[in-house]
PDB file of C-alpha atoms and ligand atoms in Angstrom:
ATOM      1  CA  UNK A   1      10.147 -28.159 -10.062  1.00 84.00           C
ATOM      2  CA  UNK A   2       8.870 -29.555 -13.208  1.00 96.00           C
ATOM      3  CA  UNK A   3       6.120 -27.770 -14.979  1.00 97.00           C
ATOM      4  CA  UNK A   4       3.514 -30.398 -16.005  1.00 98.00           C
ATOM      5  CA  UNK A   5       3.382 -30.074 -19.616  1.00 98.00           C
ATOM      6  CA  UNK A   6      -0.087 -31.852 -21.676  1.00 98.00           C
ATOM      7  CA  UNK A   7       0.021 -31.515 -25.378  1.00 99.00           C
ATOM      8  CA  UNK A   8      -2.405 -32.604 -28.012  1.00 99.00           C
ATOM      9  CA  UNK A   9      -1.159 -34.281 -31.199  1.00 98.00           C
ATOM     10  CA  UNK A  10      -4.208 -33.473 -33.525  1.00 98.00           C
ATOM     11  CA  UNK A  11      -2.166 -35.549 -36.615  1.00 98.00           C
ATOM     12  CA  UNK A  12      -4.206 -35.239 -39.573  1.00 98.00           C
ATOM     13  CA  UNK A  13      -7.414 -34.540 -38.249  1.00 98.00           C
ATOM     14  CA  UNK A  14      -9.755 -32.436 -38.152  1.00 98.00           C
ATOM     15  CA  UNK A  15     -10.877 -29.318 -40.932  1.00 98.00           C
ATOM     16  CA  UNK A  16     -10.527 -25.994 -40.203  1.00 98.00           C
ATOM     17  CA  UNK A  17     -14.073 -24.903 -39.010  1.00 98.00           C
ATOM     18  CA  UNK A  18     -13.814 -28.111 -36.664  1.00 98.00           C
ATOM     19  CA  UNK A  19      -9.890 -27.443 -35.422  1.00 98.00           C
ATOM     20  CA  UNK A  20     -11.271 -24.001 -34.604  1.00 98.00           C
ATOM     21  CA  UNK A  21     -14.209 -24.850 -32.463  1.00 98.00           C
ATOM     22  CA  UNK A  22     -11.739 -27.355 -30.502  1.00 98.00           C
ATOM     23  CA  UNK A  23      -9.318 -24.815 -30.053  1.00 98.00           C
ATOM     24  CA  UNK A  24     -11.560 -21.937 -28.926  1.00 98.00           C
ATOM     25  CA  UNK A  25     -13.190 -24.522 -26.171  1.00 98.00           C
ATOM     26  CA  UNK A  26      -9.569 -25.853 -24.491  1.00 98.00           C
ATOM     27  CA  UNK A  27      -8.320 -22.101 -24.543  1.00 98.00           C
ATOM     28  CA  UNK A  28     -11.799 -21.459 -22.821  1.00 98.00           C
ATOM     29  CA  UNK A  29     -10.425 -23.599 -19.910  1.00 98.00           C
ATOM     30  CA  UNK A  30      -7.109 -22.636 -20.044  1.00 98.00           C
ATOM     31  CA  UNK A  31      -6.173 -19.253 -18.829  1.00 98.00           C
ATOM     32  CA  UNK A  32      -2.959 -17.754 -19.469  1.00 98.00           C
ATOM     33  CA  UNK A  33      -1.844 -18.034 -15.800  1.00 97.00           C
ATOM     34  CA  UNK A  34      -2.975 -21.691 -15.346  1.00 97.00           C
ATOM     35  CA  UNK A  35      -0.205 -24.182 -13.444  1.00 96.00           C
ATOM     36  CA  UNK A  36       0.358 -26.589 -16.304  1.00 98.00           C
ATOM     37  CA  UNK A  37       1.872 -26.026 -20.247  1.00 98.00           C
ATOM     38  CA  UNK A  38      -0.760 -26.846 -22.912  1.00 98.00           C
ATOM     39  CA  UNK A  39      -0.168 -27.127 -26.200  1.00 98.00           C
ATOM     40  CA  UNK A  40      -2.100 -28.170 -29.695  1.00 99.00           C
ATOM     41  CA  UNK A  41      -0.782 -29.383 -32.287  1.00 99.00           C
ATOM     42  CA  UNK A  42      -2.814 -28.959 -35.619  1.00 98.00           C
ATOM     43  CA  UNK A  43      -2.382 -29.964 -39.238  1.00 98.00           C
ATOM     44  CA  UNK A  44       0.132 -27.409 -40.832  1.00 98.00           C
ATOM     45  CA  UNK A  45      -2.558 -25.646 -43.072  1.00 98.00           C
ATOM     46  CA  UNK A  46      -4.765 -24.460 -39.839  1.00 98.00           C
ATOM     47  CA  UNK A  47      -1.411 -23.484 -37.421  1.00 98.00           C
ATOM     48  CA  UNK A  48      -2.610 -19.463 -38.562  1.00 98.00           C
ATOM     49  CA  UNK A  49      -6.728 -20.006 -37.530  1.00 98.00           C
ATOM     50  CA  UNK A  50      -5.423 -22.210 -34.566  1.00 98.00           C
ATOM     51  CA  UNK A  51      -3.185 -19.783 -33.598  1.00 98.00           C
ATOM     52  CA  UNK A  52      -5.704 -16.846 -33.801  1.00 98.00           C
ATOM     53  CA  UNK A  53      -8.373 -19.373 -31.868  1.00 98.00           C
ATOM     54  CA  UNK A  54      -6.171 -19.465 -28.513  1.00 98.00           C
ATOM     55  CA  UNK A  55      -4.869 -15.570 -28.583  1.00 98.00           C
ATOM     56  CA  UNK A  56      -4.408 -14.619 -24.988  1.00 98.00           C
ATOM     57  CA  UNK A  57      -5.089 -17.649 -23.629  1.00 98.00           C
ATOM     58  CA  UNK A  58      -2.615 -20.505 -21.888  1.00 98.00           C
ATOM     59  CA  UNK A  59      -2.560 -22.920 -24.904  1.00 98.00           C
ATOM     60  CA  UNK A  60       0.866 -22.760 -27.113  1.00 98.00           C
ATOM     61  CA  UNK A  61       0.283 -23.204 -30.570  1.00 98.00           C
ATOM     62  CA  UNK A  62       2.496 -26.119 -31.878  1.00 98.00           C
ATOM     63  CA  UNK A  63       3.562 -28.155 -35.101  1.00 98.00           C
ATOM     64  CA  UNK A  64       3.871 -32.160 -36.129  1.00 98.00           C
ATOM     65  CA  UNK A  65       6.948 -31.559 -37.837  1.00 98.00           C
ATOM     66  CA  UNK A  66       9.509 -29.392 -39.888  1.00 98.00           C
ATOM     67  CA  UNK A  67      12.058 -29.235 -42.294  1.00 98.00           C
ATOM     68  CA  UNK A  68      15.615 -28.373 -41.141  1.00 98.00           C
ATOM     69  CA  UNK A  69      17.371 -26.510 -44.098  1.00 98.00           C
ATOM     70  CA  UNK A  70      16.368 -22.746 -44.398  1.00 97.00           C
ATOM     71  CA  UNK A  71      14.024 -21.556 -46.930  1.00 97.00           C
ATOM     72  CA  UNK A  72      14.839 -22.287 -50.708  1.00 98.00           C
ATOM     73  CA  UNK A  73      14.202 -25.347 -52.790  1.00 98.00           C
ATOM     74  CA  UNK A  74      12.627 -28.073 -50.596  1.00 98.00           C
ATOM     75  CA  UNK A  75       9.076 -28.416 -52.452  1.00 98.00           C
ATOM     76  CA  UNK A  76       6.049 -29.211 -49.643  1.00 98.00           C
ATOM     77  CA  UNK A  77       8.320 -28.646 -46.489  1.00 98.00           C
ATOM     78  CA  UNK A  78       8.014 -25.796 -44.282  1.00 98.00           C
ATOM     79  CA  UNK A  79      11.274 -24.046 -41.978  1.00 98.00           C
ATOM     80  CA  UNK A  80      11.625 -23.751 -39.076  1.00 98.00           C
ATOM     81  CA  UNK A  81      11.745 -20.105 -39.357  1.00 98.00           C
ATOM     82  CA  UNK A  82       8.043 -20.259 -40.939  1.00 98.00           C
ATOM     83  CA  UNK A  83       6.715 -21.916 -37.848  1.00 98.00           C
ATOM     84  CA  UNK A  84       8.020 -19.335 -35.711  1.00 98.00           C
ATOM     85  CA  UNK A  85       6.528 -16.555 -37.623  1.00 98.00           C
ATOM     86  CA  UNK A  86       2.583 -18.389 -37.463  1.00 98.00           C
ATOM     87  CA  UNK A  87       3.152 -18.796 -33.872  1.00 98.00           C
ATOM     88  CA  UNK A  88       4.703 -21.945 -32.874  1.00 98.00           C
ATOM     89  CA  UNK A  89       6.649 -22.446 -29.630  1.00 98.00           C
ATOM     90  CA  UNK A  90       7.343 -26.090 -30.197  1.00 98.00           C
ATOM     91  CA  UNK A  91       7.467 -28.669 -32.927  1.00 98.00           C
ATOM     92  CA  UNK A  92       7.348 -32.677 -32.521  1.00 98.00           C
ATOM     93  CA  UNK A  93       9.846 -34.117 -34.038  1.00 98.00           C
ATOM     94  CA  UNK A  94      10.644 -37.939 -34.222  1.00 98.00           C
ATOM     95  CA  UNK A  95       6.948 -39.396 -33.660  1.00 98.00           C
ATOM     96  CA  UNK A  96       6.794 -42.925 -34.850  1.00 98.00           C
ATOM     97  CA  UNK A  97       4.450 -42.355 -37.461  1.00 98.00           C
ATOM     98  CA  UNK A  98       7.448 -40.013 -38.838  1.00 98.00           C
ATOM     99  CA  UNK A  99       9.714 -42.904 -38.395  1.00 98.00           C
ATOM    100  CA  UNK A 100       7.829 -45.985 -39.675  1.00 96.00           C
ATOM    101  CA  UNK A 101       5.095 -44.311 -42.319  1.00 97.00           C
ATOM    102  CA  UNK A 102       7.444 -41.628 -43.551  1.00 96.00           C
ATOM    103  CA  UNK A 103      10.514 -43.288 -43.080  1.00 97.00           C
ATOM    104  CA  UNK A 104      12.319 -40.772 -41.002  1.00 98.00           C
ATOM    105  CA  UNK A 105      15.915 -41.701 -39.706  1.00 98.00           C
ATOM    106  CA  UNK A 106      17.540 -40.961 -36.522  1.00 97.00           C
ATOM    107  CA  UNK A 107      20.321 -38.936 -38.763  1.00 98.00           C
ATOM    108  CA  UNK A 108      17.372 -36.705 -40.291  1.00 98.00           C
ATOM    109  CA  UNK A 109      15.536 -35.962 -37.059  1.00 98.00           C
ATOM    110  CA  UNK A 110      18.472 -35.416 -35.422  1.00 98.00           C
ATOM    111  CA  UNK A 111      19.293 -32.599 -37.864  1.00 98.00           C
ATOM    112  CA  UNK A 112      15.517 -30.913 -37.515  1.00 98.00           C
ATOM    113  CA  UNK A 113      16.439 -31.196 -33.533  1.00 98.00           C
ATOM    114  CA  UNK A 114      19.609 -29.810 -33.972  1.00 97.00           C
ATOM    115  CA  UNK A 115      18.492 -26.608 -36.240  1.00 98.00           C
ATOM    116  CA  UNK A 116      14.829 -26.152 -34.382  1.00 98.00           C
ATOM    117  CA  UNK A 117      17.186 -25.595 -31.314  1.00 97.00           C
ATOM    118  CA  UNK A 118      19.243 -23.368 -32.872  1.00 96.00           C
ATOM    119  CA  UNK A 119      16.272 -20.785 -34.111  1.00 97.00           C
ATOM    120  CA  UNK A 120      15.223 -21.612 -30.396  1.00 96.00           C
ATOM    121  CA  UNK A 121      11.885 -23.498 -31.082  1.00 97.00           C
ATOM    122  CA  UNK A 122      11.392 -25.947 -28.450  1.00 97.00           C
ATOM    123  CA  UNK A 123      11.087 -29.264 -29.650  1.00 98.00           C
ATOM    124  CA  UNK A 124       8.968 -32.256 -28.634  1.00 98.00           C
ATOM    125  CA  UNK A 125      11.486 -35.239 -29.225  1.00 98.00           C
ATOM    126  CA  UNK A 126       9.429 -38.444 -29.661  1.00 98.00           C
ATOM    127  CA  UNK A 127      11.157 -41.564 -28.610  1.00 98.00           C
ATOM    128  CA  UNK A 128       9.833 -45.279 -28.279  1.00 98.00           C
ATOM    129  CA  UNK A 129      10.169 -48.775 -28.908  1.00 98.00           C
ATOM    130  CA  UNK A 130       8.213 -51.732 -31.053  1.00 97.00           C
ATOM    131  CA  UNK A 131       6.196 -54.295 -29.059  1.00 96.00           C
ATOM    132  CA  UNK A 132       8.674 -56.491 -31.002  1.00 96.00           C
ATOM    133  CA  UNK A 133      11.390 -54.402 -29.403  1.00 97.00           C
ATOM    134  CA  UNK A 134      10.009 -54.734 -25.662  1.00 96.00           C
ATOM    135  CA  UNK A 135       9.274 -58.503 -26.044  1.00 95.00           C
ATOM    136  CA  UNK A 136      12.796 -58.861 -27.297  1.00 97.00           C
ATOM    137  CA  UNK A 137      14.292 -56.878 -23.841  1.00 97.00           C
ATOM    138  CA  UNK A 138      15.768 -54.495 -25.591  1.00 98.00           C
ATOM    139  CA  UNK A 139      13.463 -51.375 -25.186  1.00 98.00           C
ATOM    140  CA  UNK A 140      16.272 -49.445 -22.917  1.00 98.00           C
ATOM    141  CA  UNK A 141      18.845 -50.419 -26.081  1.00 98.00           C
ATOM    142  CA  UNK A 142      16.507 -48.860 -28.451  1.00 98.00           C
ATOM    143  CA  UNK A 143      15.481 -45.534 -26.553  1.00 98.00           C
ATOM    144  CA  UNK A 144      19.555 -45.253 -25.945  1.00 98.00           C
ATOM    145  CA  UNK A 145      19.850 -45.183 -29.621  1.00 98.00           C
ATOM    146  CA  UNK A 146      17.022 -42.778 -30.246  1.00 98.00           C
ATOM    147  CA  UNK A 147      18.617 -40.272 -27.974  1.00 98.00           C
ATOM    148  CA  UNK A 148      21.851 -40.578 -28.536  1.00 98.00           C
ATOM    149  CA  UNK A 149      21.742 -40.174 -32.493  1.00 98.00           C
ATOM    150  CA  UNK A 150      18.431 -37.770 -32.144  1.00 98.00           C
ATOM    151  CA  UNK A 151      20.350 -35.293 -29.881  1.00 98.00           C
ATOM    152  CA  UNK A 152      24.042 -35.744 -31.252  1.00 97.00           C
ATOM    153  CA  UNK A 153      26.272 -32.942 -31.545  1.00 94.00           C
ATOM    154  CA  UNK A 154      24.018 -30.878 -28.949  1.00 96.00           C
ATOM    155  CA  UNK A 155      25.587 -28.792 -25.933  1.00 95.00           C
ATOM    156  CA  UNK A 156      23.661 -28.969 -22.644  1.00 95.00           C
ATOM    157  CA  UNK A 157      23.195 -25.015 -22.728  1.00 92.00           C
ATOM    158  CA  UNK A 158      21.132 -25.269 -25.870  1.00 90.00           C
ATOM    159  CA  UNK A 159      18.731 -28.205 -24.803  1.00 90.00           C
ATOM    160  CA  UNK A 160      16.496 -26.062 -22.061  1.00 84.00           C
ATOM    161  CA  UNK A 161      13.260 -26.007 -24.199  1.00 89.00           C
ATOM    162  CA  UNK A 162      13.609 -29.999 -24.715  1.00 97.00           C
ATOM    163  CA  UNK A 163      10.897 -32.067 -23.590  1.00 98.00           C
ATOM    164  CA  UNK A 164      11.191 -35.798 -24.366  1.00 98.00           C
ATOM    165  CA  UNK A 165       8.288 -37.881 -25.081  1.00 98.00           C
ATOM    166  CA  UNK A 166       8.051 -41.326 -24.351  1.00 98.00           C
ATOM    167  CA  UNK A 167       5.633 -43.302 -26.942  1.00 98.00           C
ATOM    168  CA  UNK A 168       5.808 -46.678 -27.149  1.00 98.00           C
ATOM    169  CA  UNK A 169       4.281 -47.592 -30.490  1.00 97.00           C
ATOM    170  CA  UNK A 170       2.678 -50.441 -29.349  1.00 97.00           C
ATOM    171  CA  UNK A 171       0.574 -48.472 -27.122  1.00 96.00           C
ATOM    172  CA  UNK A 172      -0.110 -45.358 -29.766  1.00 95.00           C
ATOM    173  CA  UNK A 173      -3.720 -45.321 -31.096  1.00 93.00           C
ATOM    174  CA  UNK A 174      -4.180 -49.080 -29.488  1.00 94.00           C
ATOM    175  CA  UNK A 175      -6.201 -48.261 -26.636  1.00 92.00           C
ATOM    176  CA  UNK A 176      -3.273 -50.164 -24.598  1.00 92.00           C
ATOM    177  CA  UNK A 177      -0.963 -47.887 -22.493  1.00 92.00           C
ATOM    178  CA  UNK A 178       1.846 -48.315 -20.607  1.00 94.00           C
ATOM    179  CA  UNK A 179       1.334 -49.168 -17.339  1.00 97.00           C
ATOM    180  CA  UNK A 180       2.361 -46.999 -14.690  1.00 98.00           C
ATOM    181  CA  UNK A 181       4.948 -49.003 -13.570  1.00 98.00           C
ATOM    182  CA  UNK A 182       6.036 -49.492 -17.239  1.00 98.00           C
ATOM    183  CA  UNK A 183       6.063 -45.999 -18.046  1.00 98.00           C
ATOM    184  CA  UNK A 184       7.575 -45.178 -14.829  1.00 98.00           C
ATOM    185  CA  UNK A 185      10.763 -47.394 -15.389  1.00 98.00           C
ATOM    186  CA  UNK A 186      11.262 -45.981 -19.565  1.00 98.00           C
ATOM    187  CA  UNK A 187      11.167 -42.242 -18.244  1.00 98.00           C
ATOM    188  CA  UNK A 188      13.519 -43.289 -15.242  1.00 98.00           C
ATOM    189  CA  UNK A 189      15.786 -44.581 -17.965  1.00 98.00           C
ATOM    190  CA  UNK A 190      15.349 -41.659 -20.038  1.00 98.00           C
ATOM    191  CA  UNK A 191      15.959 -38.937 -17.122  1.00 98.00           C
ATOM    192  CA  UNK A 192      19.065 -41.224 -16.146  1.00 98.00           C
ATOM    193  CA  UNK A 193      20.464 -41.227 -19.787  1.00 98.00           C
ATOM    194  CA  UNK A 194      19.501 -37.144 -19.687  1.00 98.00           C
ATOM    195  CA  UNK A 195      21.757 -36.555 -16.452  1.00 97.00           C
ATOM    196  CA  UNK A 196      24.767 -38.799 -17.838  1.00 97.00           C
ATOM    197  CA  UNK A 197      24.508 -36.894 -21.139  1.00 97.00           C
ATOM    198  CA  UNK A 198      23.938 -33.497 -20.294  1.00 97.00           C
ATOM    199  CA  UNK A 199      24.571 -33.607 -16.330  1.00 97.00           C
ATOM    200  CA  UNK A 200      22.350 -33.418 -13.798  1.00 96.00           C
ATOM    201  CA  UNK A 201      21.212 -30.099 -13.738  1.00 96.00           C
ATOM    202  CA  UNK A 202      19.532 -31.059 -17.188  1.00 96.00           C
ATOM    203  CA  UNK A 203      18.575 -34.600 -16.239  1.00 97.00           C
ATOM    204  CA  UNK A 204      16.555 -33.260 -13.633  1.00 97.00           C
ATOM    205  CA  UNK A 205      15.096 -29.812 -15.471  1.00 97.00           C
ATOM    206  CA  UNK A 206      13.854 -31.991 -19.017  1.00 97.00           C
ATOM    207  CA  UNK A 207      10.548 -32.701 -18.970  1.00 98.00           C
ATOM    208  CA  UNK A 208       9.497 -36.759 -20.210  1.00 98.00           C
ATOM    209  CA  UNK A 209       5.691 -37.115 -21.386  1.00 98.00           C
ATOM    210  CA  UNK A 210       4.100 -39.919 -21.624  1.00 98.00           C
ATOM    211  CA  UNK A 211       2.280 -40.809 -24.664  1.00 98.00           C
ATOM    212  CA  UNK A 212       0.201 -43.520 -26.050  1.00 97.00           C
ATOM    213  CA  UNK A 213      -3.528 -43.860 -25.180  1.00 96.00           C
ATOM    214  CA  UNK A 214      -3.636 -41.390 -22.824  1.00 97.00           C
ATOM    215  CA  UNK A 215      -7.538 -40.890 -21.560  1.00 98.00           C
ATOM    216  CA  UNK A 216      -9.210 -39.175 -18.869  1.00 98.00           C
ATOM    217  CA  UNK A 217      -9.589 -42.454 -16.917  1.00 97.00           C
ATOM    218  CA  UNK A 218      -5.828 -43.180 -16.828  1.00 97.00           C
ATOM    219  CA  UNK A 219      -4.443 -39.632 -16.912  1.00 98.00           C
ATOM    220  CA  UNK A 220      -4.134 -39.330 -13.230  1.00 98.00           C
ATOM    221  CA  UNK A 221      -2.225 -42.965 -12.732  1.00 98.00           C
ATOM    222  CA  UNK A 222      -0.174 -41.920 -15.743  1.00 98.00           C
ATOM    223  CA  UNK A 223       0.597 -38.631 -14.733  1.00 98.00           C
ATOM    224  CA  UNK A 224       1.314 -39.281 -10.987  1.00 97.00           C
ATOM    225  CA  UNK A 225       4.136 -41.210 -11.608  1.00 98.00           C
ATOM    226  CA  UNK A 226       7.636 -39.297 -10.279  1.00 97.00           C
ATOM    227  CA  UNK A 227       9.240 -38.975 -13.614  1.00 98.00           C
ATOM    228  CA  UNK A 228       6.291 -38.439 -15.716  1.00 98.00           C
ATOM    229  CA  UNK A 229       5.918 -34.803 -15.825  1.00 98.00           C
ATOM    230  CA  UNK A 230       2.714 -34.681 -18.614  1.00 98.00           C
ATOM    231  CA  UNK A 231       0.921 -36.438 -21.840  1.00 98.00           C
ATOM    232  CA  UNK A 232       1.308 -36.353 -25.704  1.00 98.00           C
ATOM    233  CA  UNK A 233      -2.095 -37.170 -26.400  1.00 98.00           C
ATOM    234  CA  UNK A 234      -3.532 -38.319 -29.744  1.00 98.00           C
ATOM    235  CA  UNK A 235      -7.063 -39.456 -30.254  1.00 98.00           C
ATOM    236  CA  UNK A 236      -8.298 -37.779 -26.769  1.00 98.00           C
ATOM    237  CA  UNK A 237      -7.283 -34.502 -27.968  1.00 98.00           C
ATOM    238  CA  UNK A 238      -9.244 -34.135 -30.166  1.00 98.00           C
ATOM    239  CA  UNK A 239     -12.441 -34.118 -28.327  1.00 98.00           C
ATOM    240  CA  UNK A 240     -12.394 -30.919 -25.521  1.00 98.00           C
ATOM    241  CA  UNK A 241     -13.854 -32.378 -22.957  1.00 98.00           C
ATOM    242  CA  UNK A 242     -11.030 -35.484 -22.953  1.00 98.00           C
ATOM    243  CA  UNK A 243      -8.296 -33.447 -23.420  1.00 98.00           C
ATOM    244  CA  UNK A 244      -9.328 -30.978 -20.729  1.00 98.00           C
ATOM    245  CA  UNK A 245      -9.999 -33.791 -18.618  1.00 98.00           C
ATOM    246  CA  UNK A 246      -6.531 -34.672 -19.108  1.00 98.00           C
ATOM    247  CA  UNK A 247      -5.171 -31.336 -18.119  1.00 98.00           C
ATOM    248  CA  UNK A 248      -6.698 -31.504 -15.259  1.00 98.00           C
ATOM    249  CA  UNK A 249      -5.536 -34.557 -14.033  1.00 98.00           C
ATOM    250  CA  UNK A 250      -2.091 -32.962 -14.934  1.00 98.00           C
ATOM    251  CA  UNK A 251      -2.889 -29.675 -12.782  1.00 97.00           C
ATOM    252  CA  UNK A 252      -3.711 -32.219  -9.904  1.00 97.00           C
ATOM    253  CA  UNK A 253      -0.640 -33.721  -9.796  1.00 96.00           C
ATOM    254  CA  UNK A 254       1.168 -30.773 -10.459  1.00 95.00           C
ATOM    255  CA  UNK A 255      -0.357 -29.400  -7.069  1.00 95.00           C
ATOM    256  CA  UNK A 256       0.129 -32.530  -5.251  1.00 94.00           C
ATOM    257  CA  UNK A 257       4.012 -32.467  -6.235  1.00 90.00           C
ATOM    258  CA  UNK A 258       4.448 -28.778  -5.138  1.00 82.00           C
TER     259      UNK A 258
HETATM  260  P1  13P B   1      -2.986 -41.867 -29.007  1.00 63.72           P
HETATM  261  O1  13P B   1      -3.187 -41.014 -27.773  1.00 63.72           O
HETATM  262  O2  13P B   1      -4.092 -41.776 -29.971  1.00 63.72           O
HETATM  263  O3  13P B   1      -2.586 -43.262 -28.640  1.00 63.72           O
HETATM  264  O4  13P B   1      -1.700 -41.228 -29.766  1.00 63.72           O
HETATM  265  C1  13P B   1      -0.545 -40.970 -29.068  1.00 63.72           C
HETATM  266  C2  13P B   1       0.387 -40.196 -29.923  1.00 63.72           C
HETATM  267  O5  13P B   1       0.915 -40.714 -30.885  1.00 63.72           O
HETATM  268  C3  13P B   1       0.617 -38.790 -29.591  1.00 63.72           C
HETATM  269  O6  13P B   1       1.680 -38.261 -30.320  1.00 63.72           O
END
């Protein structure tokens, strides 16, 4: 069975006394045996105090992003190999801000996929389609491509600490999600084009969050969908109280499903 997985996208938010106090009150709530995977995600200069915050506790330090070549002349990127050695267990790789603001390319992230998975860092693969996109029917077309060029070249015995997330743009930061149903039908896709890809033993092990204006009041909905097996969240992570909210509604589910 799939672990429910909730993660919490801080982007470039908060300072360091601030990212502190957050992390020290989700790890608070989080014990190291709890039933779901929580991770934070914090601005690359606080990954060390972050790190320190949750010690012991069941909240995985993460990062937003991360260079693929190994260390030498790349001036303001970090390795792969320097995340590991702060802390991280995963990185995100592929969110849309990446892609649209920073002009990432399916070629690029699927070389930071490709060499994150080979230092064995999971990775956090974001995929997701334009509102343009979905009103022009071709949101399965798009999420193909993102896959299929994101995870090219990759054997099915080296993809075991993937998780997909599914983030439609039009629904990141918007206060719109997904619907269930909508949601429900992308990660159905997604888990389809897994188990075709990789086989089925894959397909069916690889978790798919769901991201996009994920809050406590739609969580549960969210979450209880079959194929949705946890949350990238953004703006509710970064207040305890909503993001714990959201784990909970995670650990619910997760219950419910065992
Ligand atoms: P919001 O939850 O703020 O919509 O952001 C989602 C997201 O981009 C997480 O990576």
């Amino acid at each position: 069975m799939r672990r429910m997985f909730v993660a919490g996208n801080w982007k470039m938010n908060t300072d360091r006394a601030g990212g502190t106090e957050l992390a020290r009150a989700i790890a608070k709530a989080v014990p190291a045996d709890a039933a779901v995977d929580v991770l934070v995600a914090p601005p690359l200069p606080y990954l060390l105090p972050i790190g320190e915050a949750i010690a012991g506790s069941g909240v995985a330090l993460g990062a937003q992003n991360a260079y693929f070549e190994p260390p030498g002349a790349f001036t303001g990127e970090t390795s792969i190999g320097m995340l590991k050695d702060v802390g991280c267990r995963y990185v995100i790789l592929g969110h849309s801000e990446r892609r649209q603001v920073l002009r990432e390319t399916d070629e690029t992230i699927n070389k930071k996929v490709a060499a994150a998975v080979a230092a064995g860092l999971g990775v956090i693969l974001c995929v997701g389609e334009t509102l343009d996109e979905r009103d022009g029917g071709t949101t399965e077309k798009v999420l193909e491509t993102q896959l299929s060029a994101g995870l090219k070249s990759l054997a099915a015995d080296a993809v075991s600490d993937l998780v997909i997330a599914y983030e439609p743009v039009w629904a990141i930061g918007t206060g719109r999600n997904a619907t269930p149903e909508q949601a429900q039908a992308a990660h159905a896709f997604i888990r389809s084009w897994l188990s075709n890809r990789f086989g089925p033993t894959v397909g069916a092990a690889t978790r798919i969050q769901y991201g996009g204006s994920v809050k406590p009041d739609n969580a549960a909905q969210l979450l209880g969908q079959p194929d949705v097996d946890g949350a990238l969240v953004g703006g509710a992570s970064l207040k305890a109280d909503s993001f714990l909210a959201i784990v909970q509604a995670a650990q619910q589910v997760g219950a419910a499903r065992r």
